[in-house]
Amino acid sequence: MHAGWNALMKVATDRVVAMVLVNAMCAALGLILILMTDAPHRDSWPYLAATAAVHQFYFVFLVMAYQAGDLSHVYPIARGSGPLLVALLSGPLVGESLATGQAVGVVLTSLGIASLALAQRGVVRVQNLSPALWALAVGLTIAMYTIIDARGVRASHSPLGYVGWLFVLNGLCFVFWIGARPPSLFAAAVRQTWRQWMGGGLLTTGSYGITLWCYSIGAVAPIAALRETSVIFAAFIGSRLLGESFGARRVFAAAIVAAGVIAMSIRT
């Protein structure tokens, strides 16, 4: 699901408009969850405020990353570096130790990300650093909101209520994004591609809602790692559906990232 909505972002004519519309749909779905579930415990509200703020940086960095690079290049770096940082930080911040399998995963993911960051069609190129750096910035925000939300959803005693309020708060923050584009652009996008962005909102809400529910009952590092096996689907979508170049080096690097995130889910 997650790779699917990122593919929608990559092909969007105007990614700012697309991001606003996707988050408007997420906010509408979040409001439904709020009305149907218990309110989060008050102890979780500081986490909700913090994650809403971090998500705004995530969205900005994501737009910049897809303006600079391909889905099959940006996505594995962003989604691979997120669980890498979570695995390293979950010990001191969440109280979870790094198991042997997770340590192996950290090494593999690091190697895969380094290869993806520099290589295209088997050649190391400096210009690949721009999308790679934006993707790493995305990964940093992923790690931040993952740890925040893992603590917040556990403190909420109402995972679905927490999910609902998270998407509503994100939607409210996006009110400030509307001024970045003329109203006519939003109106045209709603008329012409509303099905596309409704689908994007459903994919976003579904993918992260399931993830947060998992955080409420399981260890954060392996769940965050397993979530990012979507890099495999992003590689397929980018190369087969979007016509992006995907040479042998990218294939190998994406496979290493995928192996790394799977290894990070092993707690032995």
mmCIF file of C-alpha atoms in Angstrom:
data_model
loop_
_atom_site.group_PDB
_atom_site.id
_atom_site.type_symbol
_atom_site.label_atom_id
_atom_site.label_comp_id
_atom_site.label_asym_id
_atom_site.label_seq_id
_atom_site.Cartn_x
_atom_site.Cartn_y
_atom_site.Cartn_z
ATOM 1 C CA MET A 1 0.000 0.000 0.000
ATOM 2 C CA HIS A 2 2.734 2.450 0.953
ATOM 3 C CA ALA A 3 4.740 1.967 -2.239
ATOM 4 C CA GLY A 4 1.532 2.535 -4.194
ATOM 5 C CA TRP A 5 0.808 5.982 -2.810
ATOM 6 C CA ASN A 6 4.453 7.008 -3.220
ATOM 7 C CA ALA A 7 4.184 6.027 -6.879
ATOM 8 C CA LEU A 8 1.160 8.334 -7.137
ATOM 9 C CA MET A 9 3.246 11.135 -5.644
ATOM 10 C CA LYS A 10 6.063 10.525 -8.121
ATOM 11 C CA VAL A 11 3.818 10.779 -11.197
ATOM 12 C CA ALA A 12 1.833 13.783 -9.918
ATOM 13 C CA THR A 13 2.008 16.898 -12.094
ATOM 14 C CA ASP A 14 2.114 19.138 -9.001
ATOM 15 C CA ARG A 15 3.286 17.289 -5.898
ATOM 16 C CA VAL A 16 2.296 20.049 -3.465
ATOM 17 C CA VAL A 17 -1.288 19.938 -4.715
ATOM 18 C CA ALA A 18 -1.175 16.148 -4.605
ATOM 19 C CA MET A 19 0.116 16.118 -1.026
ATOM 20 C CA VAL A 20 -2.606 18.497 0.143
ATOM 21 C CA LEU A 21 -5.354 16.428 -1.494
ATOM 22 C CA VAL A 22 -4.037 13.112 -0.145
ATOM 23 C CA ASN A 23 -3.870 14.532 3.371
ATOM 24 C CA ALA A 24 -7.346 16.029 3.050
ATOM 25 C CA MET A 25 -8.635 12.533 2.296
ATOM 26 C CA CYS A 26 -6.657 11.128 5.221
ATOM 27 C CA ALA A 27 -8.136 13.789 7.507
ATOM 28 C CA ALA A 28 -11.667 12.881 6.400
ATOM 29 C CA LEU A 29 -10.994 9.215 7.157
ATOM 30 C CA GLY A 30 -9.393 10.206 10.454
ATOM 31 C CA LEU A 31 -12.513 12.130 11.429
ATOM 32 C CA ILE A 32 -14.585 8.995 10.853
ATOM 33 C CA LEU A 33 -12.256 7.042 13.149
ATOM 34 C CA ILE A 34 -12.523 9.742 15.823
ATOM 35 C CA LEU A 35 -16.307 9.541 15.772
ATOM 36 C CA MET A 36 -16.282 5.731 15.957
ATOM 37 C CA THR A 37 -13.612 5.103 18.618
ATOM 38 C CA ASP A 38 -12.567 6.175 22.094
ATOM 39 C CA ALA A 39 -10.471 9.309 22.493
ATOM 40 C CA PRO A 40 -6.739 8.781 23.097
ATOM 41 C CA HIS A 41 -5.588 9.044 26.706
ATOM 42 C CA ARG A 42 -4.303 12.492 27.614
ATOM 43 C CA ASP A 43 -0.778 11.092 28.071
ATOM 44 C CA SER A 44 -0.590 10.532 24.303
ATOM 45 C CA TRP A 45 -1.407 14.101 23.258
ATOM 46 C CA PRO A 46 2.173 15.440 23.504
ATOM 47 C CA TYR A 47 3.193 12.630 21.152
ATOM 48 C CA LEU A 48 0.387 13.519 18.747
ATOM 49 C CA ALA A 49 1.525 17.148 18.663
ATOM 50 C CA ALA A 50 5.144 16.110 18.126
ATOM 51 C CA THR A 51 4.407 13.612 15.354
ATOM 52 C CA ALA A 52 2.178 16.085 13.513
ATOM 53 C CA ALA A 53 5.073 18.569 13.495
ATOM 54 C CA VAL A 54 7.613 15.966 12.321
ATOM 55 C CA HIS A 55 5.244 14.773 9.590
ATOM 56 C CA GLN A 56 5.240 18.248 8.034
ATOM 57 C CA PHE A 57 9.004 18.023 7.519
ATOM 58 C CA TYR A 58 8.552 14.484 6.200
ATOM 59 C CA PHE A 59 6.104 15.684 3.555
ATOM 60 C CA VAL A 60 8.335 18.594 2.495
ATOM 61 C CA PHE A 61 11.385 16.347 2.182
ATOM 62 C CA LEU A 62 9.346 13.746 0.292
ATOM 63 C CA VAL A 63 8.207 16.297 -2.294
ATOM 64 C CA MET A 64 11.791 17.497 -2.754
ATOM 65 C CA ALA A 65 13.131 13.943 -3.033
ATOM 66 C CA TYR A 66 10.717 12.990 -5.819
ATOM 67 C CA GLN A 67 11.443 16.216 -7.660
ATOM 68 C CA ALA A 68 15.138 15.283 -7.612
ATOM 69 C CA GLY A 69 15.130 11.542 -8.269
ATOM 70 C CA ASP A 70 13.393 8.363 -9.398
ATOM 71 C CA LEU A 71 11.006 6.341 -7.255
ATOM 72 C CA SER A 72 13.265 3.282 -7.585
ATOM 73 C CA HIS A 73 16.229 5.357 -6.344
ATOM 74 C CA VAL A 74 14.662 7.548 -3.651
ATOM 75 C CA TYR A 75 12.230 5.101 -2.075
ATOM 76 C CA PRO A 76 14.700 2.354 -1.013
ATOM 77 C CA ILE A 77 17.044 4.927 0.539
ATOM 78 C CA ALA A 78 14.267 6.712 2.421
ATOM 79 C CA ARG A 79 12.461 3.603 3.584
ATOM 80 C CA GLY A 80 15.672 1.685 4.302
ATOM 81 C CA SER A 81 17.331 4.407 6.373
ATOM 82 C CA GLY A 82 14.222 4.866 8.534
ATOM 83 C CA PRO A 83 14.241 1.410 10.192
ATOM 84 C CA LEU A 84 18.034 1.535 10.279
ATOM 85 C CA LEU A 85 17.858 4.602 12.528
ATOM 86 C CA VAL A 86 14.951 3.120 14.498
ATOM 87 C CA ALA A 87 16.973 -0.025 15.197
ATOM 88 C CA LEU A 88 19.882 2.083 16.436
ATOM 89 C CA LEU A 89 17.754 4.450 18.539
ATOM 90 C CA SER A 90 15.016 2.169 19.876
ATOM 91 C CA GLY A 91 17.311 0.974 22.680
ATOM 92 C CA PRO A 92 17.970 4.311 24.379
ATOM 93 C CA LEU A 93 14.607 5.868 23.452
ATOM 94 C CA VAL A 94 12.134 2.974 23.708
ATOM 95 C CA GLY A 95 14.074 0.545 25.900
ATOM 96 C CA GLU A 96 14.387 -2.224 23.290
ATOM 97 C CA SER A 97 17.727 -3.986 22.804
ATOM 98 C CA LEU A 98 19.276 -4.664 19.391
ATOM 99 C CA ALA A 99 19.379 -8.432 18.757
ATOM 100 C CA THR A 100 22.012 -10.202 16.647
ATOM 101 C CA GLY A 101 19.740 -10.508 13.617
ATOM 102 C CA GLN A 102 18.910 -6.827 13.822
ATOM 103 C CA ALA A 103 22.609 -5.935 13.993
ATOM 104 C CA VAL A 104 23.199 -7.933 10.799
ATOM 105 C CA GLY A 105 20.253 -6.105 9.246
ATOM 106 C CA VAL A 106 21.763 -2.749 10.174
ATOM 107 C CA VAL A 107 24.979 -3.620 8.330
ATOM 108 C CA LEU A 108 23.192 -4.952 5.233
ATOM 109 C CA THR A 109 20.828 -1.989 5.040
ATOM 110 C CA SER A 110 23.709 0.464 5.412
ATOM 111 C CA LEU A 111 25.589 -1.176 2.541
ATOM 112 C CA GLY A 112 22.519 -1.217 0.309
ATOM 113 C CA ILE A 113 21.701 2.423 1.007
ATOM 114 C CA ALA A 114 25.288 3.522 0.340
ATOM 115 C CA SER A 115 25.244 1.726 -3.012
ATOM 116 C CA LEU A 116 21.884 3.207 -3.996
ATOM 117 C CA ALA A 117 22.958 6.675 -2.939
ATOM 118 C CA LEU A 118 25.888 6.750 -5.336
ATOM 119 C CA ALA A 119 25.150 4.431 -8.218
ATOM 120 C CA GLN A 120 23.073 4.555 -11.374
ATOM 121 C CA ARG A 121 23.476 2.151 -14.265
ATOM 122 C CA GLY A 122 26.590 0.753 -12.643
ATOM 123 C CA VAL A 123 28.419 4.107 -12.488
ATOM 124 C CA VAL A 124 29.138 6.173 -9.363
ATOM 125 C CA ARG A 125 27.943 9.741 -9.994
ATOM 126 C CA VAL A 126 28.045 12.822 -7.787
ATOM 127 C CA GLN A 127 24.713 14.128 -9.130
ATOM 128 C CA ASN A 128 22.987 11.144 -7.519
ATOM 129 C CA LEU A 129 23.781 12.694 -4.132
ATOM 130 C CA SER A 130 20.971 15.276 -4.399
ATOM 131 C CA PRO A 131 18.053 12.804 -4.426
ATOM 132 C CA ALA A 132 19.968 10.579 -2.006
ATOM 133 C CA LEU A 133 20.388 13.386 0.526
ATOM 134 C CA TRP A 134 16.713 14.320 0.308
ATOM 135 C CA ALA A 135 15.838 10.646 0.701
ATOM 136 C CA LEU A 136 18.049 10.395 3.791
ATOM 137 C CA ALA A 137 16.278 13.449 5.211
ATOM 138 C CA VAL A 138 12.996 11.616 4.621
ATOM 139 C CA GLY A 139 14.457 8.586 6.400
ATOM 140 C CA LEU A 140 15.432 10.708 9.397
ATOM 141 C CA THR A 141 11.886 12.013 9.775
ATOM 142 C CA ILE A 142 10.545 8.465 9.355
ATOM 143 C CA ALA A 143 12.710 7.334 12.264
ATOM 144 C CA MET A 144 11.590 10.303 14.370
ATOM 145 C CA TYR A 145 7.859 9.866 13.861
ATOM 146 C CA THR A 146 8.148 6.074 14.163
ATOM 147 C CA ILE A 147 9.643 6.300 17.653
ATOM 148 C CA ILE A 148 7.255 9.095 18.657
ATOM 149 C CA ASP A 149 4.210 7.183 17.426
ATOM 150 C CA ALA A 150 5.330 3.901 18.989
ATOM 151 C CA ARG A 151 5.389 5.600 22.381
ATOM 152 C CA GLY A 152 2.281 7.652 21.693
ATOM 153 C CA VAL A 153 0.024 4.836 20.500
ATOM 154 C CA ARG A 154 0.993 2.739 23.527
ATOM 155 C CA ALA A 155 0.115 5.612 25.834
ATOM 156 C CA SER A 156 -3.190 6.254 24.041
ATOM 157 C CA HIS A 157 -5.025 3.042 25.083
ATOM 158 C CA SER A 158 -6.979 3.610 21.852
ATOM 159 C CA PRO A 159 -4.860 2.846 18.755
ATOM 160 C CA LEU A 160 -7.619 3.698 16.271
ATOM 161 C CA GLY A 161 -8.412 6.909 18.129
ATOM 162 C CA TYR A 162 -4.731 7.846 17.993
ATOM 163 C CA VAL A 163 -4.635 7.102 14.247
ATOM 164 C CA GLY A 164 -7.716 9.231 13.673
ATOM 165 C CA TRP A 165 -6.378 12.239 15.550
ATOM 166 C CA LEU A 166 -2.981 11.938 13.861
ATOM 167 C CA PHE A 167 -4.500 12.227 10.389
ATOM 168 C CA VAL A 168 -6.849 15.028 11.422
ATOM 169 C CA LEU A 169 -3.967 17.030 12.907
ATOM 170 C CA ASN A 170 -1.904 16.449 9.760
ATOM 171 C CA GLY A 171 -4.837 17.665 7.687
ATOM 172 C CA LEU A 172 -5.158 20.817 9.780
ATOM 173 C CA CYS A 173 -1.451 21.529 9.327
ATOM 174 C CA PHE A 174 -1.919 21.276 5.569
ATOM 175 C CA VAL A 175 -4.233 24.284 5.638
ATOM 176 C CA PHE A 176 -1.018 26.331 5.603
ATOM 177 C CA TRP A 177 0.134 24.547 2.430
ATOM 178 C CA ILE A 178 -2.891 25.733 0.466
ATOM 179 C CA GLY A 179 -1.449 29.230 0.087
ATOM 180 C CA ALA A 180 1.517 27.774 -1.830
ATOM 181 C CA ARG A 181 -0.624 27.279 -4.942
ATOM 182 C CA PRO A 182 -3.509 29.208 -6.597
ATOM 183 C CA PRO A 183 -6.974 27.902 -5.636
ATOM 184 C CA SER A 184 -7.638 27.133 -9.307
ATOM 185 C CA LEU A 185 -4.961 24.414 -9.260
ATOM 186 C CA PHE A 186 -6.634 22.618 -6.370
ATOM 187 C CA ALA A 187 -10.044 22.926 -8.018
ATOM 188 C CA ALA A 188 -8.721 21.529 -11.298
ATOM 189 C CA ALA A 189 -6.966 18.641 -9.542
ATOM 190 C CA VAL A 190 -10.130 17.736 -7.629
ATOM 191 C CA ARG A 191 -12.186 17.737 -10.845
ATOM 192 C CA GLN A 192 -9.706 15.813 -12.967
ATOM 193 C CA THR A 193 -7.955 13.353 -10.643
ATOM 194 C CA TRP A 194 -10.114 13.030 -7.526
ATOM 195 C CA ARG A 195 -10.199 9.228 -7.800
ATOM 196 C CA GLN A 196 -6.403 9.100 -7.850
ATOM 197 C CA TRP A 197 -6.002 11.159 -4.679
ATOM 198 C CA MET A 198 -8.879 9.463 -2.917
ATOM 199 C CA GLY A 199 -7.024 6.220 -3.575
ATOM 200 C CA GLY A 200 -3.815 7.775 -2.275
ATOM 201 C CA GLY A 201 -5.558 8.816 0.925
ATOM 202 C CA LEU A 202 -6.992 5.334 1.427
ATOM 203 C CA LEU A 203 -3.579 3.727 0.856
ATOM 204 C CA THR A 204 -1.865 6.131 3.255
ATOM 205 C CA THR A 205 -4.446 5.747 6.013
ATOM 206 C CA GLY A 206 -4.573 1.983 5.653
ATOM 207 C CA SER A 207 -0.822 1.407 5.579
ATOM 208 C CA TYR A 208 0.063 3.622 8.539
ATOM 209 C CA GLY A 209 -3.050 2.743 10.512
ATOM 210 C CA ILE A 210 -2.104 -0.940 10.396
ATOM 211 C CA THR A 211 1.467 -0.055 11.346
ATOM 212 C CA LEU A 212 0.393 1.941 14.403
ATOM 213 C CA TRP A 213 -1.872 -0.857 15.571
ATOM 214 C CA CYS A 214 1.120 -3.216 15.322
ATOM 215 C CA TYR A 215 3.260 -0.779 17.336
ATOM 216 C CA SER A 216 0.674 -0.921 20.114
ATOM 217 C CA ILE A 217 1.174 -4.673 20.572
ATOM 218 C CA GLY A 218 4.740 -5.407 19.407
ATOM 219 C CA ALA A 219 8.356 -4.247 19.412
ATOM 220 C CA VAL A 220 8.889 -1.172 17.270
ATOM 221 C CA ALA A 221 12.213 -1.975 15.526
ATOM 222 C CA PRO A 222 11.220 -5.265 13.841
ATOM 223 C CA ILE A 223 7.795 -3.909 12.858
ATOM 224 C CA ALA A 224 9.356 -0.783 11.340
ATOM 225 C CA ALA A 225 11.798 -2.992 9.461
ATOM 226 C CA LEU A 226 9.174 -5.366 8.085
ATOM 227 C CA ARG A 227 7.084 -2.414 6.938
ATOM 228 C CA GLU A 228 9.901 -1.321 4.673
ATOM 229 C CA THR A 229 9.976 -4.528 2.641
ATOM 230 C CA SER A 230 7.801 -2.344 0.404
ATOM 231 C CA VAL A 231 11.089 -1.263 -1.216
ATOM 232 C CA ILE A 232 10.731 -4.384 -3.364
ATOM 233 C CA PHE A 233 7.340 -3.226 -4.665
ATOM 234 C CA ALA A 234 8.651 0.304 -5.231
ATOM 235 C CA ALA A 235 11.512 -1.076 -7.304
ATOM 236 C CA PHE A 236 9.055 -3.044 -9.435
ATOM 237 C CA ILE A 237 6.657 -0.099 -9.845
ATOM 238 C CA GLY A 238 9.476 2.286 -10.734
ATOM 239 C CA SER A 239 11.095 0.059 -13.316
ATOM 240 C CA ARG A 240 8.077 -1.689 -14.848
ATOM 241 C CA LEU A 241 5.273 0.857 -14.580
ATOM 242 C CA LEU A 242 7.075 4.229 -14.563
ATOM 243 C CA GLY A 243 9.802 3.295 -17.045
ATOM 244 C CA GLU A 244 12.683 4.268 -14.746
ATOM 245 C CA SER A 245 16.177 2.972 -15.438
ATOM 246 C CA PHE A 246 16.971 0.103 -13.115
ATOM 247 C CA GLY A 247 20.397 -1.320 -13.865
ATOM 248 C CA ALA A 248 22.092 -4.283 -12.243
ATOM 249 C CA ARG A 249 23.586 -2.153 -9.459
ATOM 250 C CA ARG A 250 20.185 -0.823 -8.400
ATOM 251 C CA VAL A 251 18.700 -4.312 -8.505
ATOM 252 C CA PHE A 252 21.473 -5.620 -6.278
ATOM 253 C CA ALA A 253 21.330 -2.628 -3.915
ATOM 254 C CA ALA A 254 17.532 -2.824 -3.534
ATOM 255 C CA ALA A 255 17.848 -6.548 -2.784
ATOM 256 C CA ILE A 256 20.457 -5.821 -0.101
ATOM 257 C CA VAL A 257 18.192 -3.177 1.484
ATOM 258 C CA ALA A 258 15.273 -5.614 1.451
ATOM 259 C CA ALA A 259 17.428 -8.345 3.020
ATOM 260 C CA GLY A 260 18.584 -5.881 5.643
ATOM 261 C CA VAL A 261 15.118 -4.782 6.700
ATOM 262 C CA ILE A 262 14.014 -8.424 6.893
ATOM 263 C CA ALA A 263 17.051 -9.263 9.039
ATOM 264 C CA MET A 264 16.196 -6.347 11.339
ATOM 265 C CA SER A 265 12.906 -8.093 12.122
ATOM 266 C CA ILE A 266 14.756 -11.115 13.570
ATOM 267 C CA ARG A 267 15.122 -10.788 17.325
ATOM 268 C CA THR A 268 17.666 -13.565 17.929
#
